[in-house]
Short mmCIF file of C-alpha atoms and ligand atoms in Angstrom, two decimals:
data_model
loop_
_atom_site.label_atom_id
_atom_site.label_comp_id
_atom_site.label_asym_id
_atom_site.label_seq_id
_atom_site.Cartn_x
_atom_site.Cartn_y
_atom_site.Cartn_z
CA MET A 162 29.55 27.04 26.81
CA MET A 163 33.09 25.75 27.07
CA MET A 164 34.84 25.38 23.75
CA LEU A 165 37.54 23.15 25.20
CA GLU A 166 37.88 21.21 28.45
CA VAL A 167 41.01 19.28 29.29
CA GLU A 168 40.55 17.14 32.38
CA ASN A 169 43.37 15.59 34.34
CA ALA A 170 45.52 14.98 31.26
CA THR A 171 48.80 13.16 31.80
CA LYS A 172 51.34 12.30 29.10
CA MET A 173 54.52 10.39 29.84
CA PHE A 174 57.58 9.66 27.72
CA GLY A 175 59.11 6.59 29.30
CA GLY A 176 59.29 7.48 32.96
CA PHE A 177 59.27 11.22 32.27
CA VAL A 178 56.02 13.09 32.93
CA ALA A 179 55.77 15.77 30.22
CA VAL A 180 52.17 16.78 30.98
CA ASN A 181 51.04 16.21 34.54
CA LYS A 182 47.34 16.10 35.51
CA VAL A 183 46.50 19.18 33.50
CA ASN A 184 43.09 20.79 33.81
CA LEU A 185 42.31 23.56 31.37
CA THR A 186 39.14 25.21 30.10
CA VAL A 187 38.79 27.61 27.20
CA ALA A 188 35.50 29.43 26.79
CA GLU A 189 33.94 30.16 23.44
CA GLY A 190 35.43 33.37 22.00
CA GLU A 191 38.30 33.44 24.46
CA THR A 192 41.94 34.09 23.57
CA HIS A 193 43.93 31.88 25.95
CA ALA A 194 47.72 31.80 26.22
CA ILE A 195 49.78 28.90 27.53
CA ILE A 196 53.13 30.13 28.76
CA GLY A 197 56.05 28.42 30.43
CA PRO A 198 59.79 27.86 30.09
CA ASN A 199 61.38 25.71 27.39
CA GLY A 200 60.45 22.09 27.95
CA ALA A 201 57.50 22.94 30.20
CA GLY A 202 55.19 20.74 28.12
CA LYS A 203 53.35 23.31 26.00
CA THR A 204 53.77 21.54 22.67
CA THR A 205 53.04 18.16 24.25
CA LEU A 206 49.80 19.58 25.67
CA PHE A 207 48.88 20.88 22.20
CA ASN A 208 49.62 17.45 20.76
CA VAL A 209 47.30 15.88 23.32
CA VAL A 210 44.53 18.41 22.64
CA SER A 211 44.77 18.01 18.85
CA GLY A 212 44.90 14.21 19.00
CA LEU A 213 48.48 13.74 17.74
CA ILE A 214 49.35 11.85 20.90
CA THR A 215 47.14 9.92 23.28
CA PRO A 216 47.44 10.77 26.96
CA GLU A 217 47.93 8.02 29.52
CA GLU A 218 45.19 9.56 31.59
CA GLY A 219 42.52 12.20 31.33
CA SER A 220 40.24 13.48 28.63
CA VAL A 221 39.79 16.26 26.10
CA THR A 222 36.28 17.55 25.45
CA PHE A 223 35.71 19.84 22.49
CA ARG A 224 32.34 21.58 22.06
CA GLY A 225 30.77 19.07 24.43
CA LYS A 226 32.17 16.01 22.67
CA LYS A 227 34.88 13.77 24.12
CA LEU A 228 37.75 13.41 21.66
CA ASN A 229 39.28 10.27 23.14
CA LYS A 230 40.64 8.03 20.40
CA MET A 231 39.60 10.37 17.62
CA ARG A 232 42.21 10.84 14.90
CA PRO A 233 43.77 14.26 14.28
CA HIS A 234 42.05 14.46 10.90
CA ASP A 235 38.61 13.85 12.44
CA ILE A 236 39.32 16.41 15.12
CA VAL A 237 40.05 18.97 12.39
CA ASN A 238 36.71 18.10 10.82
CA VAL A 239 34.80 18.84 14.02
CA GLY A 240 36.30 22.32 14.10
CA MET A 241 39.78 22.41 15.61
CA ALA A 242 42.80 23.46 13.54
CA ARG A 243 46.38 24.04 14.55
CA SER A 244 49.73 25.30 13.42
CA PHE A 245 53.10 23.88 14.38
CA GLN A 246 56.11 25.36 16.13
CA ARG A 247 58.16 24.65 13.00
CA VAL A 248 56.97 25.71 9.58
CA ASN A 249 54.85 22.98 8.05
CA ILE A 250 53.99 23.68 4.42
CA PHE A 251 54.75 22.10 1.03
CA PRO A 252 57.78 24.21 -0.03
CA ARG A 253 57.79 23.13 -3.69
CA LYS A 254 54.11 23.80 -4.24
CA THR A 255 52.87 27.30 -4.89
CA VAL A 256 51.32 29.39 -2.18
CA PHE A 257 47.91 28.93 -3.78
CA GLU A 258 48.35 25.17 -4.11
CA ASN A 259 49.15 24.88 -0.41
CA VAL A 260 45.83 26.47 0.47
CA GLN A 261 44.00 24.60 -2.28
CA VAL A 262 45.15 21.21 -1.07
CA ALA A 263 44.04 22.10 2.44
CA LEU A 264 40.59 23.02 1.10
CA LEU A 265 40.44 19.77 -0.86
CA VAL A 266 41.48 17.66 2.10
CA HIS A 267 38.82 19.35 4.19
CA ALA A 268 36.26 18.61 1.48
CA LYS A 269 37.54 15.01 1.45
CA LEU A 270 38.20 14.89 -2.28
CA HIS A 271 40.75 12.19 -2.87
CA PHE A 272 42.34 12.81 -6.22
CA ASN A 273 45.44 14.64 -7.35
CA PRO A 274 44.45 18.28 -7.14
CA PHE A 275 47.62 19.60 -8.74
CA ARG A 276 47.09 17.90 -12.10
CA GLN A 277 43.39 17.56 -12.55
CA ALA A 278 41.83 20.55 -10.98
CA ALA A 279 44.05 23.61 -11.04
CA LYS A 280 41.01 25.87 -10.87
CA LEU A 281 39.25 23.97 -8.12
CA TYR A 282 38.55 26.11 -5.10
CA HIS A 283 40.13 29.08 -6.85
CA ASP A 284 37.89 31.69 -5.26
CA GLU A 285 37.93 30.14 -1.79
CA GLY A 286 41.70 29.78 -1.94
CA MET A 287 42.25 33.35 -3.06
CA GLU A 288 39.89 34.56 -0.35
CA LEU A 289 41.97 32.78 2.28
CA LEU A 290 45.17 34.21 0.83
CA ALA A 291 43.64 37.69 0.90
CA LEU A 292 42.73 37.15 4.54
CA VAL A 293 46.41 36.59 5.40
CA ASN A 294 47.65 39.28 2.96
CA LEU A 295 49.28 36.80 0.59
CA GLU A 296 47.18 37.20 -2.54
CA ASP A 297 50.12 38.78 -4.39
CA GLU A 298 52.26 35.71 -3.68
CA ALA A 299 49.75 33.12 -4.93
CA ASP A 300 51.92 31.79 -7.76
CA ARG A 301 55.25 31.73 -5.94
CA ARG A 302 56.73 28.57 -4.54
CA ALA A 303 55.91 28.49 -0.85
CA GLY A 304 59.51 27.66 0.05
CA GLU A 305 60.67 30.94 -1.50
CA LEU A 306 58.60 33.09 0.85
CA ALA A 307 60.25 34.95 3.70
CA TYR A 308 59.87 33.14 7.01
CA GLY A 309 57.18 35.45 8.38
CA ARG A 310 55.14 35.01 5.21
CA GLN A 311 55.44 31.20 5.43
CA LYS A 312 53.84 31.48 8.86
CA GLN A 313 51.04 33.56 7.31
CA LEU A 314 50.54 30.80 4.76
CA GLU A 315 50.36 28.22 7.54
CA LEU A 316 47.62 30.27 9.09
CA ALA A 317 45.67 30.25 5.82
CA VAL A 318 46.14 26.47 5.61
CA ALA A 319 44.78 26.05 9.13
CA LEU A 320 41.82 28.31 8.31
CA ALA A 321 40.97 26.22 5.25
CA ALA A 322 39.33 23.73 7.61
CA ASN A 323 36.99 26.49 8.79
CA PRO A 324 37.80 25.92 12.46
CA LYS A 325 36.03 27.24 15.56
CA LEU A 326 39.09 26.71 17.72
CA LEU A 327 42.54 27.63 16.48
CA LEU A 328 45.66 26.29 18.22
CA LEU A 329 48.83 28.20 17.44
CA ASP A 330 52.11 26.85 18.81
CA GLU A 331 54.47 29.83 19.04
CA PRO A 332 53.12 31.72 16.04
CA THR A 333 55.88 34.33 16.26
CA ALA A 334 58.84 32.01 16.93
CA GLY A 335 61.89 33.12 14.97
CA MET A 336 60.33 36.40 13.84
CA SER A 337 61.86 39.84 14.05
CA ILE A 338 60.17 42.42 16.27
CA SER A 339 58.40 44.04 13.33
CA GLU A 340 57.31 40.67 11.91
CA THR A 341 56.00 39.71 15.34
CA LYS A 342 53.93 42.89 15.58
CA ALA A 343 52.47 42.46 12.12
CA SER A 344 51.77 38.80 12.71
CA ILE A 345 49.96 39.38 16.00
CA ALA A 346 47.88 42.17 14.49
CA LEU A 347 46.91 39.82 11.67
CA ILE A 348 46.03 36.96 14.02
CA ASN A 349 43.93 39.30 16.14
CA GLU A 350 42.11 40.62 13.08
CA ILE A 351 41.34 37.11 11.82
CA VAL A 352 40.18 35.92 15.24
CA GLU A 353 37.71 38.82 15.30
CA LYS A 354 36.57 38.46 11.70
CA ARG A 355 36.01 34.73 11.92
CA ASN A 356 34.75 34.63 15.49
CA LEU A 357 37.46 32.21 16.54
CA THR A 358 38.47 30.88 19.90
CA LEU A 359 42.26 30.98 20.17
CA LEU A 360 44.60 28.86 22.26
CA PHE A 361 48.24 29.74 21.73
CA THR A 362 51.69 29.33 23.22
CA GLU A 363 54.19 32.13 23.13
CA HIS A 364 57.52 33.12 24.61
CA ASP A 365 57.17 36.84 23.91
CA MET A 366 55.51 38.25 27.04
CA ASN A 367 54.59 41.50 25.28
CA VAL A 368 52.49 39.52 22.86
CA VAL A 369 50.94 37.41 25.60
CA PHE A 370 49.89 40.33 27.77
CA GLU A 371 48.68 42.28 24.77
CA ILE A 372 46.26 39.74 23.36
CA ALA A 373 45.37 37.07 25.94
CA ASP A 374 42.05 37.19 27.80
CA ARG A 375 43.36 34.52 30.15
CA ILE A 376 46.75 32.91 30.69
CA SER A 377 47.76 29.51 32.02
CA VAL A 378 51.30 28.87 33.18
CA LEU A 379 52.88 25.45 32.68
CA HIS A 380 55.92 24.41 34.68
CA HIS A 381 57.37 20.90 34.58
CA GLY A 382 54.16 19.73 32.93
CA GLU A 383 51.85 21.17 35.58
CA ILE A 384 49.55 24.18 35.38
CA ILE A 385 50.74 26.30 38.28
CA ALA A 386 48.46 29.29 37.62
CA THR A 387 45.48 30.23 35.47
CA GLY A 388 43.80 33.59 35.37
CA LEU A 389 43.46 37.05 33.96
CA PRO A 390 46.73 38.61 32.74
CA ASP A 391 47.03 40.84 35.82
CA GLU A 392 46.40 37.92 38.17
CA VAL A 393 49.08 35.85 36.48
CA ARG A 394 51.53 38.74 36.39
CA ASP A 395 51.07 39.24 40.16
CA ASN A 396 51.22 35.54 41.08
CA GLU A 397 54.22 35.00 43.34
CA GLU A 398 55.01 31.50 42.13
CA VAL A 399 54.85 32.61 38.51
CA LYS A 400 57.17 35.53 39.22
CA ARG A 401 59.61 33.26 41.00
CA ILE A 402 59.86 30.42 38.51
CA TYR A 403 59.23 32.19 35.27
CA LEU A 404 58.65 35.86 34.83
CA GLY A 405 61.39 36.74 37.31
CA LYS A 406 63.94 35.42 34.88
CA GLU A 407 62.89 37.78 32.10
N1 ATP B 1005 58.53 12.48 21.74
C1 ATP B 1005 59.17 12.73 22.89
N2 ATP B 1005 59.92 11.77 23.49
C2 ATP B 1005 60.55 12.02 24.65
N3 ATP B 1005 60.50 13.19 25.30
C3 ATP B 1005 59.79 14.19 24.76
C4 ATP B 1005 59.08 14.02 23.52
N4 ATP B 1005 58.46 15.16 23.21
C5 ATP B 1005 58.75 16.02 24.21
N5 ATP B 1005 59.55 15.44 25.14
C6 ATP B 1005 60.04 16.07 26.37
O1 ATP B 1005 58.94 16.56 27.09
C7 ATP B 1005 59.22 17.82 27.67
C8 ATP B 1005 58.21 18.84 27.18
O2 ATP B 1005 58.49 19.14 25.81
P1 ATP B 1005 57.59 20.16 24.98
O3 ATP B 1005 58.12 20.17 23.61
O4 ATP B 1005 56.18 19.85 25.18
O5 ATP B 1005 57.93 21.53 25.73
P2 ATP B 1005 57.57 23.02 25.29
O6 ATP B 1005 56.99 23.67 26.51
O7 ATP B 1005 56.78 23.03 24.06
O8 ATP B 1005 59.02 23.63 25.04
P3 ATP B 1005 59.48 24.80 24.00
O9 ATP B 1005 59.17 26.09 24.72
O10 ATP B 1005 60.94 24.60 23.89
O11 ATP B 1005 58.74 24.62 22.73
C9 ATP B 1005 60.66 18.13 27.30
O12 ATP B 1005 61.50 17.76 28.36
C10 ATP B 1005 60.92 17.28 26.09
O13 ATP B 1005 62.28 16.92 25.99
MG1 MG B 1006 57.04 23.82 22.18
#
């Protein structure tokens, strides 16, 4: 079964076509990378898939269900979670509170979790922090964490929704080489442990070729190649417009 099917998706900003008639399928259990130069449309495509923006044309089908006009929050509830290219956490809340609020939102409890229920979801929250190796940082303010650790926290926040499909937009952006290695190892481990399907964008080709089962290449909003890593690496058009520049 296909986890995700994007059909003929087009997104325009004014007269500019940022995502152009994109077709993309991601099978259950697959790790799929979207690569392409800066401005190729990767983040815009993620925004379309996760419901943050509505495409002019085309459709997104997730686990057999069309997502057209569903809100991002509802899409999270049917099993898709994402991270953002820029860090997106509550910096003044503690590490634990960041995860706790995500658990509460997912459970749809609408009251102030920080005042009334400090212990709520304690075990679940600590389990998520342990999963991303942050249990020792639970009581620190999230904004005080090193950058790589903030990205780990974001991952825990995304996992709080118990997703089937995880979308990661440049999970290693801004990281040092050693942080990148550790982060990719962690993502891989979590994908295995939780049986996740992963769709990610990434500029670091070492990372892409190391972990992707399949790769799609975006260029000026269009998918110009999709295939196994070796197929994409050997594709002449990909070499010319993208990999050749590396
Ligand atoms: N809200 C917006 N309004 C107008 N243009 C936009 C908007 N968002 C993105 N664009 C444009 O659409 C194109 C695709 O941008 P997008 O952020 O999707 O690229 P990207 O592949 O994620 O790039 P990067 O590798 O730098 O993250 C760019 O030319 C960008 O300037
Ligand atoms: Mg981007």
